[in-house]
Structure formats: structure tokens, C-alpha cells
Coordinates of C-alpha atoms in Angstrom, one line a residue:
M1 CA 178.2 86.2 148.4
P2 CA 176.0 87.0 145.2
H3 CA 176.7 86.8 141.3
S4 CA 173.0 87.6 141.0
A5 CA 172.1 89.0 137.3
G6 CA 171.4 93.3 139.8
P7 CA 172.3 94.3 142.4
S8 CA 170.9 93.0 145.7
G9 CA 168.6 95.8 147.2
A10 CA 165.7 96.1 146.4
G11 CA 164.2 98.7 143.6
T12 CA 168.3 100.4 143.5
D13 CA 171.0 101.1 140.1
A14 CA 173.5 99.3 142.1
D15 CA 174.9 97.7 145.1
V16 CA 177.5 100.8 145.0
V17 CA 178.0 104.2 144.1
V18 CA 182.0 104.6 144.1
V19 CA 182.3 108.3 143.2
G20 CA 186.3 109.1 141.4
C21 CA 187.2 106.7 138.4
G22 CA 191.2 107.1 140.0
P23 CA 193.8 103.9 140.9
V24 CA 191.7 104.5 144.4
G25 CA 188.0 103.8 142.9
L26 CA 188.5 101.6 139.9
V27 CA 190.4 98.8 142.4
L28 CA 188.6 99.4 145.3
A29 CA 185.0 99.0 142.3
L30 CA 186.9 96.1 141.3
L31 CA 187.6 94.5 144.9
L32 CA 183.5 94.8 145.3
A33 CA 182.7 93.8 141.4
H34 CA 185.0 90.6 142.4
R35 CA 183.5 89.6 145.2
G36 CA 180.0 89.8 143.0
W37 CA 178.7 93.2 143.3
H38 CA 177.5 95.6 141.3
V39 CA 178.7 98.9 141.3
V40 CA 179.0 102.4 139.5
I41 CA 181.4 104.9 138.7
L42 CA 180.7 108.3 138.9
E43 CA 183.1 110.4 137.2
Q44 CA 182.7 113.9 136.3
Y45 CA 186.4 113.5 133.4
P46 CA 184.2 112.5 130.1
D47 CA 188.0 111.6 128.8
Q48 CA 191.2 110.2 131.3
Y49 CA 193.3 112.1 132.4
P50 CA 196.8 111.8 130.5
F51 CA 198.9 113.1 133.2
P52 CA 200.5 111.5 135.6
R53 CA 200.0 112.3 139.5
V54 CA 202.0 108.9 141.2
V55 CA 205.1 107.9 140.3
A56 CA 205.8 104.7 142.0
F57 CA 203.8 101.8 144.6
D58 CA 204.8 99.0 147.4
G59 CA 204.3 95.3 147.2
E60 CA 201.0 96.1 150.2
T61 CA 199.4 97.9 147.0
A62 CA 201.2 95.6 143.9
R63 CA 199.7 92.5 146.1
N64 CA 195.7 94.4 146.1
F65 CA 196.6 95.1 142.1
A66 CA 196.5 91.5 141.9
S67 CA 193.9 91.8 143.8
A68 CA 192.0 93.9 141.1
G69 CA 192.3 91.2 138.6
I70 CA 195.5 93.4 137.2
G71 CA 198.1 91.1 139.0
E72 CA 199.4 89.6 135.2
S73 CA 200.1 92.9 133.9
L74 CA 201.6 94.5 136.6
Q75 CA 205.3 93.6 135.1
E76 CA 204.6 94.8 132.3
L77 CA 203.8 97.7 133.4
G78 CA 205.7 99.3 135.4
E79 CA 209.9 98.7 135.9
P80 CA 211.9 99.1 139.4
L81 CA 212.8 101.6 141.7
G82 CA 215.8 100.5 142.2
E83 CA 218.4 103.0 144.1
Y84 CA 216.7 105.9 145.6
V85 CA 219.2 108.0 146.6
F86 CA 218.6 111.4 149.5
Q87 CA 222.4 114.1 147.9
N88 CA 223.2 117.0 149.3
A89 CA 224.4 120.7 147.4
A90 CA 228.4 119.0 147.3
G91 CA 226.4 115.9 146.0
Q92 CA 227.4 113.9 149.6
R93 CA 225.1 110.2 149.5
L94 CA 223.2 110.8 153.1
L95 CA 220.5 108.8 152.8
S96 CA 220.6 106.0 150.3
F97 CA 217.6 103.0 149.6
E98 CA 217.5 100.1 148.3
A99 CA 214.9 98.7 145.8
P100 CA 215.7 95.2 144.5
Y101 CA 212.7 94.2 142.1
R102 CA 212.6 91.3 143.2
P103 CA 209.8 89.4 144.9
D104 CA 209.6 90.1 148.9
R105 CA 207.2 89.6 152.2
D106 CA 204.3 90.3 150.3
G107 CA 205.5 88.2 146.8
W108 CA 205.9 91.4 145.0
P109 CA 208.6 93.9 145.1
K110 CA 208.8 96.0 147.5
A111 CA 209.2 99.6 145.2
T112 CA 207.9 99.9 141.5
V113 CA 208.1 102.7 138.8
M114 CA 204.7 103.5 136.6
H115 CA 203.3 105.8 133.9
Q116 CA 200.0 106.2 136.0
P117 CA 198.0 107.1 132.9
T118 CA 199.3 103.9 130.7
F119 CA 198.6 101.8 134.6
E120 CA 194.6 103.9 135.0
S121 CA 194.6 102.7 131.9
A122 CA 194.7 98.8 132.7
L123 CA 191.9 99.2 135.3
R124 CA 189.6 100.7 133.1
A125 CA 189.6 98.4 130.5
H126 CA 189.7 95.5 132.5
A127 CA 186.6 96.9 134.5
A128 CA 185.3 97.1 130.9
T129 CA 185.8 93.4 131.0
L130 CA 183.5 92.7 134.1
R131 CA 180.0 92.8 133.4
N132 CA 179.2 94.3 136.9
V133 CA 181.1 97.8 136.9
R134 CA 179.1 100.6 134.6
L135 CA 182.0 103.7 134.6
L136 CA 180.0 106.6 134.0
T137 CA 182.0 109.7 132.8
G138 CA 181.1 113.2 132.3
H139 CA 178.6 112.7 135.6
R140 CA 179.6 114.9 138.3
A141 CA 178.1 114.0 141.3
E142 CA 176.0 117.2 142.7
D143 CA 173.9 115.5 145.7
I144 CA 173.0 113.1 147.8
A145 CA 170.5 111.6 149.4
D146 CA 171.7 109.3 152.4
H147 CA 167.4 107.4 153.4
G148 CA 168.6 105.5 155.5
D149 CA 168.3 101.8 153.5
R150 CA 169.5 103.5 150.7
V151 CA 171.4 106.6 148.7
E152 CA 170.2 108.7 146.5
V153 CA 172.7 110.2 143.9
R154 CA 172.1 113.1 141.1
A155 CA 175.1 113.2 138.5
P156 CA 173.3 114.8 135.4
G157 CA 175.6 113.8 132.6
P158 CA 175.2 111.8 128.4
E159 CA 174.1 108.6 129.7
L160 CA 171.9 109.7 132.8
G161 CA 170.2 112.4 131.9
D162 CA 168.2 114.4 135.2
S163 CA 167.8 111.3 136.9
P164 CA 169.5 110.2 140.1
L165 CA 170.9 106.7 141.2
T166 CA 170.2 104.8 144.0
A167 CA 172.5 102.0 145.8
R168 CA 173.1 100.7 149.6
W169 CA 176.3 102.6 149.7
V170 CA 178.4 105.5 148.2
V171 CA 181.7 106.0 148.5
G172 CA 184.2 109.5 147.7
C173 CA 187.2 108.7 146.1
D174 CA 187.2 112.1 144.7
G175 CA 190.7 113.1 145.5
A176 CA 191.4 116.8 147.7
N177 CA 188.5 118.6 146.7
S178 CA 185.7 116.1 147.9
F179 CA 182.0 116.4 146.5
V180 CA 181.1 113.7 149.2
R181 CA 183.5 115.2 152.3
E182 CA 182.3 118.3 151.7
R183 CA 177.8 116.2 151.9
I184 CA 179.3 114.2 154.3
G185 CA 180.3 117.3 156.7
A186 CA 183.7 116.6 157.4
K187 CA 186.7 119.1 159.0
V188 CA 189.8 118.9 157.4
T189 CA 192.9 120.0 159.0
D190 CA 195.8 121.3 158.0
L191 CA 198.8 119.2 159.4
G192 CA 201.3 122.4 158.8
F193 CA 203.6 121.0 156.0
T194 CA 202.4 122.8 152.5
H195 CA 205.2 123.4 149.8
D196 CA 204.9 124.1 146.5
W197 CA 206.9 122.5 143.6
L198 CA 206.9 122.6 140.5
L199 CA 206.6 119.1 137.9
C200 CA 208.2 119.4 134.7
D201 CA 207.2 114.9 133.4
V202 CA 209.4 114.5 130.3
V203 CA 210.0 111.8 127.5
F204 CA 213.6 111.6 126.3
H205 CA 214.4 111.1 122.8
E206 CA 217.1 108.6 123.1
P207 CA 216.8 105.6 126.3
R208 CA 219.2 107.1 129.0
E209 CA 220.6 105.6 132.2
F210 CA 220.6 107.5 135.3
A211 CA 222.2 105.7 138.4
P212 CA 221.7 106.0 140.4
N213 CA 217.5 105.9 139.6
D214 CA 215.9 108.0 141.8
V215 CA 217.4 111.6 144.0
Q216 CA 216.1 113.9 146.3
I217 CA 218.8 116.7 145.5
C218 CA 218.9 118.6 149.6
D219 CA 220.4 122.0 148.3
P220 CA 218.9 124.2 150.7
A221 CA 219.5 126.5 147.4
R222 CA 217.0 124.8 145.4
P223 CA 215.4 121.7 146.6
T224 CA 214.9 119.1 143.3
T225 CA 213.6 115.9 143.1
I226 CA 214.6 113.6 140.0
V227 CA 212.8 110.7 139.7
A228 CA 211.3 108.0 136.4
S229 CA 208.4 107.3 136.7
G230 CA 207.0 104.6 134.2
R231 CA 208.8 103.5 131.0
G232 CA 210.4 106.2 128.8
H233 CA 209.2 108.4 131.1
R234 CA 211.1 111.6 133.2
R235 CA 209.9 113.7 135.9
W236 CA 211.5 116.7 138.0
E237 CA 211.0 118.7 140.5
F238 CA 211.7 121.4 141.6
M239 CA 210.3 124.0 145.3
R240 CA 209.2 127.5 144.9
L241 CA 211.7 129.8 146.7
P242 CA 210.3 132.8 149.6
G243 CA 209.8 135.1 146.8
E244 CA 209.0 134.0 143.6
T245 CA 206.0 132.9 142.2
N246 CA 204.3 130.1 140.6
E247 CA 203.7 132.3 138.1
E248 CA 207.8 133.1 137.2
L249 CA 208.6 129.7 138.7
S250 CA 206.6 127.4 135.4
T251 CA 207.2 129.9 132.3
V252 CA 208.4 127.3 129.7
E253 CA 211.3 128.9 129.1
R254 CA 212.5 129.0 133.3
M255 CA 211.6 125.3 133.3
W256 CA 214.5 124.8 130.7
E257 CA 216.4 126.9 132.3
L258 CA 216.4 124.1 135.2
L259 CA 216.5 121.5 133.9
E260 CA 220.0 122.5 131.6
P261 CA 221.6 121.7 134.9
H262 CA 220.6 117.7 134.6
G263 CA 221.3 117.8 130.8
V264 CA 217.9 118.0 129.7
T265 CA 216.9 120.1 126.7
P266 CA 214.7 120.8 123.9
E267 CA 218.0 118.5 122.2
N268 CA 217.2 115.7 123.6
A269 CA 214.1 115.4 125.4
T270 CA 210.1 117.0 125.0
L271 CA 208.1 118.6 127.9
T272 CA 205.2 116.4 128.6
R273 CA 203.6 118.4 131.0
N274 CA 204.7 120.9 133.3
I275 CA 202.7 122.1 136.8
V276 CA 202.5 123.5 139.9
Y277 CA 201.7 121.3 142.5
T278 CA 201.4 121.9 146.2
F279 CA 202.9 119.2 148.8
Q280 CA 200.4 118.8 151.8
A281 CA 199.6 117.3 154.8
S282 CA 196.1 117.3 156.0
T283 CA 193.5 114.3 157.7
T284 CA 190.2 114.7 158.0
D285 CA 187.8 113.9 160.6
K286 CA 184.8 111.8 159.2
W287 CA 185.1 108.9 157.1
R288 CA 182.0 108.1 157.1
A289 CA 178.5 109.1 158.1
G290 CA 175.5 107.1 157.3
R291 CA 176.0 105.5 154.3
M292 CA 178.1 107.9 152.6
L293 CA 182.8 106.9 153.5
L294 CA 185.1 108.2 152.3
A295 CA 188.4 107.1 150.7
G296 CA 192.3 108.2 149.5
D297 CA 192.9 112.1 149.2
S298 CA 188.9 112.6 149.9
A299 CA 189.9 111.4 153.4
H300 CA 193.6 112.0 153.7
Q301 CA 196.4 114.1 152.3
M302 CA 200.4 114.1 152.8
P303 CA 203.3 115.2 150.3
P304 CA 204.4 112.9 148.0
F305 CA 208.0 112.8 149.4
A306 CA 207.7 108.8 151.0
G307 CA 205.7 107.6 148.3
Q308 CA 202.7 106.6 150.1
G309 CA 200.2 108.8 149.4
M310 CA 198.3 106.5 146.7
C311 CA 199.3 103.5 148.9
S312 CA 197.3 104.1 151.8
G313 CA 194.6 105.0 149.1
I314 CA 194.9 101.6 147.8
R315 CA 195.0 100.2 151.3
D316 CA 191.9 102.5 151.7
A317 CA 190.4 100.4 149.3
A318 CA 191.5 96.8 150.6
N319 CA 190.3 98.0 153.5
L320 CA 186.8 98.9 153.2
A321 CA 185.9 96.4 150.1
W322 CA 185.3 93.5 152.1
K323 CA 184.0 95.1 155.2
L324 CA 181.6 96.3 152.8
D325 CA 180.7 92.6 151.3
L326 CA 180.2 91.6 154.5
V327 CA 177.5 94.4 155.1
L328 CA 176.0 94.2 151.7
G329 CA 175.8 90.2 152.1
G330 CA 174.7 90.2 155.6
V331 CA 177.0 88.3 157.1
A332 CA 178.0 91.6 159.1
G333 CA 175.8 94.2 160.1
E334 CA 176.6 98.3 159.7
R335 CA 178.6 98.9 162.2
L336 CA 181.6 96.7 161.8
L337 CA 181.9 99.5 159.1
D338 CA 183.1 101.5 161.5
T339 CA 185.6 100.3 162.4
Y340 CA 187.3 100.9 158.7
Q341 CA 188.7 105.2 160.2
T342 CA 189.4 103.0 163.1
E343 CA 191.7 100.6 161.8
R344 CA 192.6 102.9 158.4
G345 CA 193.0 106.6 160.5
K346 CA 195.8 105.3 163.1
Q347 CA 197.8 104.4 159.7
V348 CA 196.5 106.7 157.9
R349 CA 198.5 109.8 160.5
H350 CA 201.6 107.2 161.1
T351 CA 202.7 107.5 157.6
I352 CA 201.6 111.4 156.6
D353 CA 204.3 112.3 159.7
M354 CA 206.6 109.9 158.1
S355 CA 205.5 111.4 154.8
V356 CA 206.1 114.9 156.4
E357 CA 209.6 113.7 158.1
V358 CA 211.1 112.5 154.9
G359 CA 209.7 116.1 153.4
K360 CA 211.4 118.7 156.3
I361 CA 215.3 116.1 155.1
V362 CA 214.3 117.3 151.6
S363 CA 212.4 120.4 152.1
E364 CA 215.8 122.7 154.2
L365 CA 215.7 126.3 152.6
D366 CA 218.1 127.4 155.7
A367 CA 221.3 127.1 154.6
E368 CA 222.9 126.4 158.3
A369 CA 220.0 124.3 159.4
A370 CA 220.8 122.1 156.0
K371 CA 224.6 122.5 157.3
R372 CA 223.3 120.7 160.8
R373 CA 221.2 118.4 159.2
D374 CA 223.9 117.4 156.4
A375 CA 226.0 116.4 159.5
Y376 CA 223.8 114.3 161.5
L377 CA 222.6 112.1 158.3
L378 CA 226.4 111.6 157.4
A379 CA 227.0 111.3 160.9
M380 CA 224.3 108.1 160.5
K381 CA 225.8 107.0 157.7
E382 CA 228.6 106.0 158.8
D383 CA 226.9 103.7 161.3
A384 CA 224.4 102.3 159.0
P385 CA 225.6 102.4 155.3
E386 CA 222.9 100.6 154.1
R387 CA 219.3 101.1 154.8
D388 CA 216.4 99.1 152.8
V389 CA 213.1 101.3 151.4
A390 CA 211.4 103.5 153.9
P391 CA 209.4 101.6 156.2
S392 CA 205.1 102.1 154.9
F393 CA 203.8 100.1 156.6
F394 CA 202.4 100.3 160.9
P395 CA 201.2 97.7 161.8
L396 CA 196.9 97.6 163.0
E397 CA 196.2 98.7 166.8
D398 CA 192.0 98.1 166.7
G399 CA 189.6 97.1 165.1
V400 CA 188.6 93.7 163.9
L401 CA 191.5 92.0 165.5
R402 CA 191.8 88.7 168.2
R403 CA 191.7 91.4 171.3
D404 CA 194.2 88.3 173.2
A405 CA 196.8 87.8 170.0
R406 CA 197.4 91.4 170.2
S407 CA 197.3 92.6 173.4
S408 CA 200.1 89.9 174.0
G409 CA 202.6 91.0 171.5
G410 CA 201.5 88.7 168.1
P411 CA 201.4 88.9 164.2
A412 CA 197.7 90.5 165.3
G413 CA 197.4 93.1 162.6
G414 CA 200.3 92.5 160.9
L415 CA 200.3 91.4 157.2
M416 CA 200.8 87.7 156.6
P417 CA 203.6 87.2 154.0
Q418 CA 203.8 85.8 150.7
G419 CA 205.6 83.0 148.9
R420 CA 205.3 80.7 146.5
V421 CA 203.0 77.4 147.1
A422 CA 202.5 74.0 145.4
R423 CA 199.5 72.0 144.6
G424 CA 199.2 69.2 142.0
T425 CA 201.1 70.9 138.8
E426 CA 200.3 74.4 139.3
R427 CA 202.9 76.2 141.6
A428 CA 202.6 79.9 142.1
L429 CA 202.1 83.0 144.6
F430 CA 199.6 82.1 147.3
D431 CA 197.7 84.5 146.3
D432 CA 196.4 82.4 142.8
V433 CA 196.8 79.3 144.1
V434 CA 194.5 80.0 146.8
G435 CA 192.8 82.3 145.9
R436 CA 191.6 86.1 148.1
G437 CA 189.7 86.5 150.7
F438 CA 189.8 85.0 154.4
A439 CA 192.2 83.0 154.5
L440 CA 192.6 80.3 157.6
V441 CA 196.5 79.0 157.0
T442 CA 197.5 76.8 159.3
T443 CA 199.9 72.7 159.7
L444 CA 197.0 70.8 161.7
D445 CA 194.1 69.6 159.0
P446 CA 191.3 72.4 159.9
Y447 CA 188.5 70.2 158.7
E448 CA 189.4 67.7 161.4
V449 CA 189.7 70.6 164.4
L450 CA 186.5 72.4 163.9
D451 CA 183.1 71.4 164.6
R452 CA 180.7 71.7 162.3
K453 CA 179.2 75.2 163.0
N454 CA 183.1 77.3 162.8
L455 CA 182.6 75.3 159.1
A456 CA 179.7 76.8 158.3
F457 CA 180.6 79.9 159.7
L458 CA 184.2 80.4 157.4
E459 CA 182.2 79.0 155.1
R460 CA 179.7 81.9 155.1
L461 CA 182.5 83.8 155.3
D462 CA 183.8 82.1 151.7
A463 CA 187.3 81.3 153.6
H464 CA 189.8 79.6 152.5
L465 CA 191.5 76.3 155.2
V466 CA 194.7 75.9 153.7
R467 CA 197.4 73.3 155.6
V468 CA 200.1 74.5 154.9
L469 CA 202.9 71.2 154.6
P470 CA 207.2 71.2 154.7
V471 CA 208.8 72.4 151.5
G472 CA 210.0 68.7 150.3
T473 CA 206.4 67.2 150.7
P474 CA 205.4 64.7 148.2
P475 CA 202.8 65.9 145.2
K476 CA 200.9 62.6 146.0
H477 CA 200.5 63.4 149.4
V478 CA 199.1 66.9 149.2
A479 CA 195.2 67.0 149.4
A480 CA 193.4 69.4 148.1
H481 CA 192.9 72.0 150.6
E482 CA 197.1 71.7 151.3
V483 CA 199.7 72.9 149.3
V484 CA 204.1 72.5 149.6
D485 CA 206.0 75.6 151.6
V486 CA 207.8 76.0 148.3
E487 CA 210.0 78.8 149.4
N488 CA 209.9 78.1 153.1
V489 CA 207.7 80.7 154.3
Y490 CA 204.7 80.2 155.6
V491 CA 206.2 76.8 157.7
P492 CA 209.3 79.1 159.9
F493 CA 206.4 82.6 160.0
L494 CA 204.7 80.3 162.1
D495 CA 206.5 78.7 164.1
G496 CA 208.6 81.9 164.7
A497 CA 205.6 83.4 165.8
G498 CA 205.0 80.4 167.9
C499 CA 201.2 79.0 166.6
A500 CA 200.2 76.5 164.5
A501 CA 197.8 79.2 162.8
A502 CA 197.1 82.2 162.0
L503 CA 193.6 84.1 160.1
V504 CA 193.6 86.7 157.6
R505 CA 191.2 89.0 156.0
P506 CA 191.3 89.6 153.3
D507 CA 193.9 92.8 153.2
F508 CA 195.9 90.0 154.1
H509 CA 196.3 91.6 158.1
I510 CA 196.5 89.1 160.6
F511 CA 193.0 89.3 162.4
G512 CA 194.6 86.7 165.0
T513 CA 196.8 83.4 165.8
A514 CA 195.6 79.6 167.4
R515 CA 198.7 78.7 169.4
D516 CA 197.3 75.1 169.3
R517 CA 195.5 72.3 168.3
S518 CA 192.8 73.2 171.1
D519 CA 192.9 77.2 170.3
L520 CA 192.0 76.9 166.8
P521 CA 188.6 76.8 166.7
R522 CA 188.3 79.5 169.4
L523 CA 190.2 82.3 167.4
V524 CA 187.3 81.3 164.6
G525 CA 184.7 81.6 167.3
D526 CA 186.4 84.6 168.4
L527 CA 185.9 86.3 164.7
R528 CA 182.3 85.0 164.7
R529 CA 181.0 86.5 167.7
Q530 CA 183.1 89.9 166.5
L531 CA 181.2 89.6 163.8
T532 CA 177.5 88.6 164.9
A533 CA 178.4 92.4 168.1
T534 CA 178.2 94.0 165.0
A535 CA 175.1 93.0 163.2
A536 CA 173.0 93.1 166.8
L537 CA 174.9 96.6 166.9
S538 CA 173.0 97.7 164.0
R539 CA 169.5 96.5 165.0
A540 CA 169.7 98.2 168.3
P541 CA 167.8 101.6 168.5
L542 CA 169.2 105.4 167.4
A543 CA 168.8 105.5 171.4
A544 CA 171.3 102.7 172.3
R545 CA 174.0 103.8 170.5

């Protein structure tokens, strides 16, 4: 992939213009920049938004943050989620989730709490170190023209004046009120879950511990959420009740009245922000039109009860980044981008539905219905007293996958786990030792099994060919393309899947697996044929598409 001094497209200002400088836009820009592409981020506001919206992220998102370049800062920026409890009005535990602060499937903790402004500052600071990322603040996108081979974006502001920007692609990461979505002509479908909540962000004057750390109070008299929101920060959320106006709910006097029963007063805490926010669920029917695409809240919204809103947007960025990379580099045709919504749409709908179901548990206002809910959940609790954090991952079912592996129920479409590996004196997470991008992970020697055609294709993908060796292999027996599976993650995973190799995409989803030595060339060939087919389709006359 290119690492040029300027954009790859003749006469363009950037390879990709990203509209919106929230976490999704920043991560997308960074993922593309680390692949060598030139990105301009347009942000309508002159200053960074100073208040938190998101308070937590999962292990898969942490892995994507690390790919974006801030892995070394994650532990400093975050803190453990700890115990997450749903309780009724009487204080009985209905559900209880544990999120230990230790590496899990993705090599990162299952759930991490953060203070979003601090986190976004770290992303912006990293972007500022990259010569191929340009952030233009105070520039609001007002028009986009798709000229077929390029897009022209008009975003007047202090640096551009009235001059337009040209790029190969534009991605709208501009939130729920997306201008790019409007320009695409996409339709938003309301999924029928809409509630107003008062959000109160608090900083205590003295350090204070909470047990449990995070609570959903499922009280029909006033559903309430209490969560950590980064070091030294906490949030209370109160649902607006029928007959109550947003104006009544958001007065300073009313807020302190609501906080006081929880031991929060002006004497021991400072209220840093209060806002009435509408929790809602919606999807967008079209994520792409020509050279314009959507990601994050511009494409979908969900209530926050499962902590998956931002995480879903980051998954969008991870999925879209590697596909744009291949299209920009000429390895695949633009039809590859049609698989973006095909893949992510189903995943997102699953996550929205899960978030809505959790929200229904919390937001029940009917006292009799709440009693029935409590009885049901308490009975379930007897059978399963402890639960892991709510599952957030839904495997891919369609898209860039090995078809036979998927249909046979293999791991294709699932996430590849991450553990620590060793090579020479280095011992660290797989991504840090091997690198990011496509990876062929195998117990075979790929250089002995694959022919020159397949090896050349993998080289064009910048793929990492990695042979994993069992725990206990002496370092002197480890070649440059080999690693020792020191945490016993990869060899058991492959053995358990009945395969000798897994071809992993840059977003950590498994493209497919090879059963044995004879199947490995077919696995690589299948990916090559799928990418080649996108190029052929992209060159077809419009009438034939």
C-alpha cells in the first residue's frame, strides 16, 4: 500500500475525506493513515466537545483502538468496569455481570470505562503526529458532489475559505443528524424505542468507591442508571416520567433533588454537565451511494444499556478501513464496498435488538409488569446466579467469507482470538509482535505449502504469514515467520476448529479456514478469486450491474 507524499488520486486533495471528528471518524482516519493513505477530517465545531457521551468500550473495540495507534495509552486512559448489577426497587439483584480487568478473547479486558473527552484528546494527539492526517476544525460540510471518479466537498471555514476539497471517497461519521446521510438520500427507520433521560455527570471532591461499580435501578417509579465514566467521573441517568417535561427535569434544583438520595450533594460533588438526551433505536436503509459512505451514528443508533453504540461505530470503521485500503490500492474493485453494509447491517441489527431488550428491562414503568419481570428474572437467577458481561459479538453471515467454511458451521465469520506470543526476545500480544492487517495463522509452514502465485497475492495484501509453534518451543528453533504460542491460544483454537490454518482479515474476522495441507492453497485462492471478482464487477457497464 502507498506511503507517498501526497494523495494517490490525480488532482485530489485527499484519498478520503472523513466528515466528523468523534471517535468513529478519528479511528477510521487513523486506520487509513496507518495504511499510508491521506485523510482530511472535517469537523464543524472549532473546539473539541468537552463533555462525555460514551462511558465504556469492549475488548474488540480496545483491539481496534490499538490498531489505530493508541494501544499503549489504553490502560492509562481506562479503568475496570467491575461489577454491573440490575436491581429492582427493593434492592434485589435481578441480573449481575462481572467484567474482570484482565485480558480476554481479544487480548484486552472485556469492558473498560473511560472519560470520553480525555480519550478523544488522545486520539487527536496521535492524529497530529501523522503527516498524512489533516484535521480541519470549524469546517462544516455544506455540499458534496460525486463526479464518478472523485468527490468534491464544500466545507467553508478558516483554512479552506470557500475552496472545495476533492477526494476519492467521503465517509460521513457525522452523527445522528448526518449531513452526509441526507446527501446520500438514505431513509432512517425508527425501531420504536424512544425514551428521554436526564444525564448528570459528576466529579466528587474526594475519592469515593462504589460497590457495585455500575447499577441499573429497575424501579418503575423512576428508572435510574449509575455508572463510572472514567477516572474521577461518575454519571447518574434518570428516566423522564409521563407528564414530566424536559424543562422541569433539567433544572438545577430538580437535579440535586434526584441525586441527593444517592449521597450526591453540592457539598461533596460538582455537577459538570446535565442534559436531557433521547435514547432511541434506528437504522438507515442505505450506507453507500457512489463514493459517499456512512459509519457510526449516521448509519444506526441504539440505546446505551448494552454499552454498544460507539463500539458498533468502531466496528464500522474497522470493516470499512481495510476495504477502502484494498480499493484505493487497486487490489479490489469498488464493489467490495457493497459488502460493508451486507456484513455490518446484520451485526448492527442484532446489537440494536439486544440493546433494546436490555432497555425494556430497565425502562418498565408499569408496576404490575415490573413485578412480573422481577419474578421472572429472580427465578432465572436461581438457575444462573452469575453471568459474564452481556455478549456483544454476532458473527458475520455474508460478505467476504469462505463459502464452504461458513456453510459447514466452521469459524468463518467469527473473531480470531488474540493471545501473547514470543519471537526471539519479544513477548507481547500477537498484533504487536506480528503486525496488523491480513494474517494467515497456521501450524504448517506456509512457505513450504503455498506456490508462488498465492505467495505473491498475499504479499500484495501485505499479509502476515505466521506459523504458530506450541508452548515450550526453544527460541533458537523459531524462524522469522514463526511465533511461539506462549499462552496456548492459537494451537488449541485451530485444533478445536478441526483446521490447520485460519486466514484472518484486518478487522480480526476469520475469512475462512483450511482443514489440512492440501486445503491451504484453496483457502488463499478463494480470497483471491473473491477480490478479483469485485474488480471485474466494478469494470462492468452500468447496464450490466
